[in-house]
Amino acid sequence: DNGGQPFAGGSNWPLRGSKATYWEGGIRAVGFVHSPLLLNKGTKCRSLVHVTDWFPTLVSLGEGTLDEDLNLDGYDVWESISEGYPSPRQDILHNIDPIYIKAKNGSWKAGYGLWNTAIQAALRVGHWKLLTGVPGYSDWVPPQTFSSQRLTNRYHNERIRWDRGKSIWLFNITADPYERVDMSQRYPHIVKKMLMRLAQYNKTAVPVRYPAKDLRSNPQYNSGVWGPWYKDEKEQEEELYNNFFTNHLGKTSWKDKSKNRKLKRKMKH
């Protein structure tokens, strides 16, 4: 999963961050492979593996073939898992969110003119991981224990102050998987290379489609029910026509009934 939620019973300790963040606690996942096809059983694979790699890997295991024109994002990583060979994957684009631009000190200048560091993004290349923008909740949340002190709902987190106002981080994830030592100032040349890589990825991205709110989705317009609400123009025209026709019949029927009542009263008198 994409990280546990520490405030709802989950734990990512000793990793940093939580669910829905770009820190390792929000993106790193563990898994296992059980198969008679494994050559090196009982071993750990620490190579880069992304969820997109499973498709080409499983197709290859099934002795299938993939069209090279598909230009897939994934790689066949079976030899890395089964035999310990280096992974063909050299990098992982964790995400680029061009809409989430909340880093107050983020700018093109901070990104050496290569990238706007206000944009929330994360990239892994080899041992290195780069983050820009606001990566999300950044505490380390250790396992919570009861004590003799009065119980409160406060979590005893590890928090740092020196990264406030930052919009760019660089970590050696192999040596520092807990993301405690920011190396962006020490290795600006690596930061620049990774920012260039981010920009390259961004050029191939499909434009974000984030439409404005549609008031038709409000339950008050749908009999007070949360449910499917979108209709194309043809459906909408048919619904308007049907509603008009139904309402017209209803009004006519009501008038006819009213006339009948008046006639009955006159006849009685």
Short mmCIF file of C-alpha atoms in Angstrom, two decimals:
data_model
loop_
_atom_site.label_atom_id
_atom_site.label_comp_id
_atom_site.label_asym_id
_atom_site.label_seq_id
_atom_site.Cartn_x
_atom_site.Cartn_y
_atom_site.Cartn_z
CA ASP A 1 0.00 0.00 0.00
CA ASN A 2 1.05 3.65 -0.22
CA GLY A 3 2.14 3.90 3.39
CA GLY A 4 0.28 3.41 6.64
CA GLN A 5 -1.78 6.02 8.47
CA PRO A 6 -0.06 6.47 11.87
CA PHE A 7 -3.09 8.17 13.40
CA ALA A 8 -5.37 5.27 12.56
CA GLY A 9 -3.34 2.29 13.76
CA GLY A 10 -0.82 2.14 10.91
CA SER A 11 2.94 2.44 11.25
CA ASN A 12 5.78 3.26 8.86
CA TRP A 13 8.46 3.43 11.54
CA PRO A 14 11.39 3.93 11.15
CA LEU A 15 10.60 5.44 7.74
CA ARG A 16 9.71 9.09 7.47
CA GLY A 17 6.26 10.41 6.61
CA SER A 18 2.90 8.73 6.25
CA LYS A 19 0.21 7.80 3.80
CA ALA A 20 -0.26 10.20 0.86
CA THR A 21 3.24 11.73 1.19
CA TYR A 22 6.33 11.43 -1.02
CA TRP A 23 8.58 10.42 1.87
CA GLU A 24 9.61 6.77 2.03
CA GLY A 25 6.92 6.10 4.63
CA GLY A 26 4.32 7.05 2.05
CA ILE A 27 5.66 5.30 -1.05
CA ARG A 28 7.88 2.37 -0.10
CA ALA A 29 6.22 -1.02 -0.19
CA VAL A 30 7.43 -4.50 0.71
CA GLY A 31 6.48 -7.70 -1.04
CA PHE A 32 7.49 -11.30 -1.52
CA VAL A 33 7.60 -13.79 -4.36
CA HIS A 34 6.89 -17.48 -3.78
CA SER A 35 7.60 -19.70 -6.77
CA PRO A 36 9.39 -22.95 -7.69
CA LEU A 37 10.96 -20.92 -10.50
CA LEU A 38 13.08 -18.92 -8.05
CA LEU A 39 16.73 -19.91 -8.42
CA ASN A 40 17.96 -18.13 -5.28
CA LYS A 41 15.38 -18.85 -2.61
CA GLY A 42 15.29 -17.11 0.77
CA THR A 43 17.10 -14.01 -0.46
CA LYS A 44 16.34 -10.30 -0.43
CA CYS A 45 16.10 -8.21 -3.57
CA ARG A 46 17.06 -4.59 -2.96
CA SER A 47 17.05 -3.54 -6.60
CA LEU A 48 14.67 -0.90 -7.91
CA VAL A 49 11.32 -2.49 -8.77
CA HIS A 50 8.18 -0.55 -9.68
CA VAL A 51 4.60 -1.76 -9.95
CA THR A 52 4.76 -1.24 -13.73
CA ASP A 53 7.48 -3.90 -13.91
CA TRP A 54 5.14 -6.75 -12.99
CA PHE A 55 3.34 -6.81 -16.34
CA PRO A 56 6.41 -7.39 -18.57
CA THR A 57 7.92 -9.68 -15.92
CA LEU A 58 4.88 -11.96 -15.77
CA VAL A 59 4.46 -11.97 -19.56
CA SER A 60 8.09 -13.06 -19.88
CA LEU A 61 7.64 -15.80 -17.26
CA GLY A 62 4.66 -17.06 -19.24
CA GLU A 63 6.89 -17.19 -22.33
CA GLY A 64 4.82 -14.50 -23.98
CA THR A 65 6.11 -11.71 -26.20
CA LEU A 66 5.57 -7.98 -26.03
CA ASP A 67 5.44 -5.62 -28.97
CA GLU A 68 8.37 -3.22 -28.72
CA ASP A 69 6.17 -0.47 -30.15
CA LEU A 70 4.15 -0.50 -26.92
CA ASN A 71 6.91 1.57 -25.30
CA LEU A 72 6.03 0.30 -21.83
CA ASP A 73 7.17 1.99 -18.63
CA GLY A 74 7.96 -1.37 -17.00
CA TYR A 75 10.91 -3.77 -17.25
CA ASP A 76 11.32 -7.51 -16.96
CA VAL A 77 12.96 -7.74 -13.51
CA TRP A 78 12.78 -11.52 -13.03
CA GLU A 79 16.56 -12.04 -13.16
CA SER A 80 16.97 -9.41 -10.45
CA ILE A 81 14.40 -11.13 -8.22
CA SER A 82 15.38 -14.73 -8.94
CA GLU A 83 19.13 -14.55 -9.43
CA GLY A 84 20.22 -11.28 -7.86
CA TYR A 85 21.27 -9.54 -11.06
CA PRO A 86 21.20 -5.72 -11.17
CA SER A 87 17.80 -4.35 -12.08
CA PRO A 88 17.37 -2.99 -15.62
CA ARG A 89 15.46 -0.15 -13.97
CA GLN A 90 17.66 2.82 -13.17
CA ASP A 91 15.06 5.30 -11.97
CA ILE A 92 11.52 5.67 -10.63
CA LEU A 93 9.39 8.73 -11.15
CA HIS A 94 7.34 8.67 -7.97
CA ASN A 95 5.11 11.52 -9.10
CA ILE A 96 4.79 15.02 -10.50
CA ASP A 97 1.75 17.00 -9.39
CA PRO A 98 1.65 20.28 -11.36
CA ILE A 99 -1.50 21.38 -9.52
CA TYR A 100 -0.14 21.03 -5.97
CA ILE A 101 2.10 24.12 -5.86
CA LYS A 102 2.21 25.09 -2.19
CA ALA A 103 5.91 25.53 -1.43
CA LYS A 104 6.11 29.23 -0.51
CA ASN A 105 9.84 29.42 -1.20
CA GLY A 106 9.71 27.28 -4.32
CA SER A 107 10.82 28.92 -7.56
CA TRP A 108 12.62 28.43 -10.86
CA LYS A 109 15.62 30.15 -9.28
CA ALA A 110 15.77 27.57 -6.49
CA GLY A 111 15.67 24.92 -9.22
CA TYR A 112 18.65 26.45 -11.06
CA GLY A 113 16.34 27.54 -13.88
CA LEU A 114 15.67 23.89 -14.70
CA TRP A 115 12.58 23.23 -12.60
CA ASN A 116 10.05 25.15 -10.54
CA THR A 117 10.65 23.75 -7.06
CA ALA A 118 7.20 24.90 -5.92
CA ILE A 119 5.81 21.88 -7.80
CA GLN A 120 5.32 18.74 -5.70
CA ALA A 121 7.48 16.01 -7.25
CA ALA A 122 9.72 13.08 -6.31
CA LEU A 123 12.27 11.15 -8.36
CA ARG A 124 14.57 8.23 -7.57
CA VAL A 125 17.71 7.64 -9.65
CA GLY A 126 19.96 4.85 -8.44
CA HIS A 127 20.86 5.56 -4.81
CA TRP A 128 19.55 9.11 -4.96
CA LYS A 129 16.10 10.51 -4.29
CA LEU A 130 15.07 14.08 -5.06
CA LEU A 131 11.99 15.83 -3.68
CA THR A 132 10.61 19.25 -4.58
CA GLY A 133 7.68 21.33 -3.39
CA VAL A 134 5.84 20.17 -0.26
CA PRO A 135 6.34 16.38 0.04
CA GLY A 136 3.70 16.07 2.76
CA TYR A 137 3.60 15.24 6.48
CA SER A 138 7.28 14.80 7.35
CA ASP A 139 7.51 13.48 10.92
CA TRP A 140 8.90 10.15 12.02
CA VAL A 141 6.19 8.49 14.10
CA PRO A 142 7.62 5.85 16.46
CA PRO A 143 5.44 3.06 17.86
CA GLN A 144 3.18 4.59 20.50
CA THR A 145 3.35 3.08 24.00
CA PHE A 146 1.31 3.56 27.14
CA SER A 147 2.98 5.12 30.15
CA SER A 148 2.11 5.98 33.74
CA GLN A 149 1.51 9.56 32.65
CA ARG A 150 -1.95 10.84 31.97
CA LEU A 151 -3.10 9.60 28.58
CA THR A 152 -3.49 12.18 25.83
CA ASN A 153 -4.13 11.99 22.13
CA ARG A 154 -0.75 13.52 21.38
CA TYR A 155 1.68 11.42 19.37
CA HIS A 156 5.31 11.50 20.45
CA ASN A 157 6.81 12.19 17.05
CA GLU A 158 10.32 13.04 15.95
CA ARG A 159 10.24 16.36 14.18
CA ILE A 160 12.88 18.59 12.65
CA ARG A 161 12.80 22.35 12.28
CA TRP A 162 15.63 23.02 9.87
CA ASP A 163 13.70 22.01 6.77
CA ARG A 164 10.97 24.62 7.16
CA GLY A 165 10.81 26.88 4.14
CA LYS A 166 12.73 24.41 1.99
CA SER A 167 11.50 23.35 -1.43
CA ILE A 168 14.17 20.86 -2.46
CA TRP A 169 15.77 17.82 -0.79
CA LEU A 170 18.29 15.18 -1.83
CA PHE A 171 18.83 11.90 0.00
CA ASN A 172 21.04 8.86 -0.51
CA ILE A 173 18.27 6.32 0.10
CA THR A 174 20.62 3.33 0.12
CA ALA A 175 22.74 4.79 2.93
CA ASP A 176 19.95 6.83 4.53
CA PRO A 177 16.59 5.09 3.96
CA TYR A 178 15.05 7.11 6.81
CA GLU A 179 15.70 10.43 5.04
CA ARG A 180 17.44 12.16 7.91
CA VAL A 181 20.39 13.77 6.11
CA ASP A 182 19.56 16.22 3.33
CA MET A 183 22.46 16.43 0.86
CA SER A 184 21.07 18.94 -1.62
CA GLN A 185 23.59 21.63 -0.59
CA ARG A 186 26.52 19.24 -0.64
CA TYR A 187 25.86 17.80 -4.09
CA PRO A 188 24.32 20.53 -6.28
CA HIS A 189 25.58 18.83 -9.45
CA ILE A 190 23.48 15.74 -8.64
CA VAL A 191 20.48 17.95 -7.87
CA LYS A 192 20.83 19.65 -11.27
CA LYS A 193 21.02 16.33 -13.13
CA MET A 194 17.93 15.04 -11.37
CA LEU A 195 16.03 18.28 -11.98
CA MET A 196 16.82 17.91 -15.67
CA ARG A 197 15.49 14.36 -15.55
CA LEU A 198 12.30 15.60 -13.87
CA ALA A 199 11.85 18.16 -16.63
CA GLN A 200 12.33 15.45 -19.28
CA TYR A 201 9.67 13.27 -17.68
CA ASN A 202 7.33 16.22 -17.39
CA LYS A 203 7.54 16.90 -21.14
CA THR A 204 6.08 13.46 -21.84
CA ALA A 205 3.28 13.77 -19.28
CA VAL A 206 -0.35 13.80 -20.33
CA PRO A 207 -1.85 17.20 -19.41
CA VAL A 208 -3.75 17.12 -16.14
CA ARG A 209 -7.52 17.24 -16.55
CA TYR A 210 -8.90 18.85 -13.43
CA PRO A 211 -12.29 20.34 -14.32
CA ALA A 212 -14.06 22.96 -12.26
CA LYS A 213 -16.77 21.94 -9.81
CA ASP A 214 -20.04 20.96 -11.44
CA LEU A 215 -23.01 22.02 -9.34
CA ARG A 216 -25.09 19.23 -10.89
CA SER A 217 -23.23 16.80 -8.62
CA ASN A 218 -24.79 18.32 -5.48
CA PRO A 219 -27.15 15.77 -3.84
CA GLN A 220 -29.80 18.47 -3.39
CA TYR A 221 -30.32 18.33 -7.15
CA ASN A 222 -30.41 14.52 -7.16
CA SER A 223 -33.18 13.66 -4.68
CA GLY A 224 -30.74 14.04 -1.80
CA VAL A 225 -28.63 11.09 -2.97
CA TRP A 226 -24.90 10.78 -3.61
CA GLY A 227 -24.64 8.88 -6.88
CA PRO A 228 -23.95 9.06 -10.62
CA TRP A 229 -25.03 12.48 -11.82
CA TYR A 230 -23.27 13.25 -15.08
CA LYS A 231 -25.37 13.26 -18.25
CA ASP A 232 -24.40 14.16 -21.79
CA GLU A 233 -26.33 16.80 -23.72
CA LYS A 234 -28.69 14.32 -25.38
CA GLU A 235 -29.61 12.68 -22.05
CA GLN A 236 -30.14 16.09 -20.50
CA GLU A 237 -32.48 17.21 -23.30
CA GLU A 238 -34.52 14.00 -22.97
CA GLU A 239 -34.79 14.45 -19.20
CA LEU A 240 -35.92 18.07 -19.54
CA TYR A 241 -38.53 17.04 -22.11
CA ASN A 242 -39.80 14.18 -19.94
CA ASN A 243 -39.96 16.38 -16.85
CA PHE A 244 -41.86 19.05 -18.75
CA PHE A 245 -44.24 16.49 -20.24
CA THR A 246 -44.84 14.83 -16.85
CA ASN A 247 -45.36 18.14 -15.06
CA HIS A 248 -47.75 19.33 -17.77
CA LEU A 249 -49.83 16.16 -17.49
CA GLY A 250 -49.80 16.44 -13.72
CA LYS A 251 -51.09 20.01 -13.82
CA THR A 252 -53.82 19.11 -16.35
CA SER A 253 -54.90 16.17 -14.26
CA TRP A 254 -55.06 18.36 -11.15
CA LYS A 255 -57.23 20.92 -12.98
CA ASP A 256 -59.60 18.22 -14.24
CA LYS A 257 -60.01 16.86 -10.72
CA SER A 258 -60.69 20.33 -9.39
CA LYS A 259 -63.43 20.90 -12.01
CA ASN A 260 -65.05 17.56 -11.17
CA ARG A 261 -65.18 18.46 -7.47
CA LYS A 262 -66.88 21.80 -8.23
CA LEU A 263 -69.48 20.09 -10.46
CA LYS A 264 -70.29 17.56 -7.73
CA ARG A 265 -70.80 20.35 -5.19
CA LYS A 266 -73.20 22.22 -7.52
CA MET A 267 -75.21 19.07 -8.16
CA LYS A 268 -75.61 18.47 -4.41
CA HIS A 269 -76.93 21.98 -3.90
#
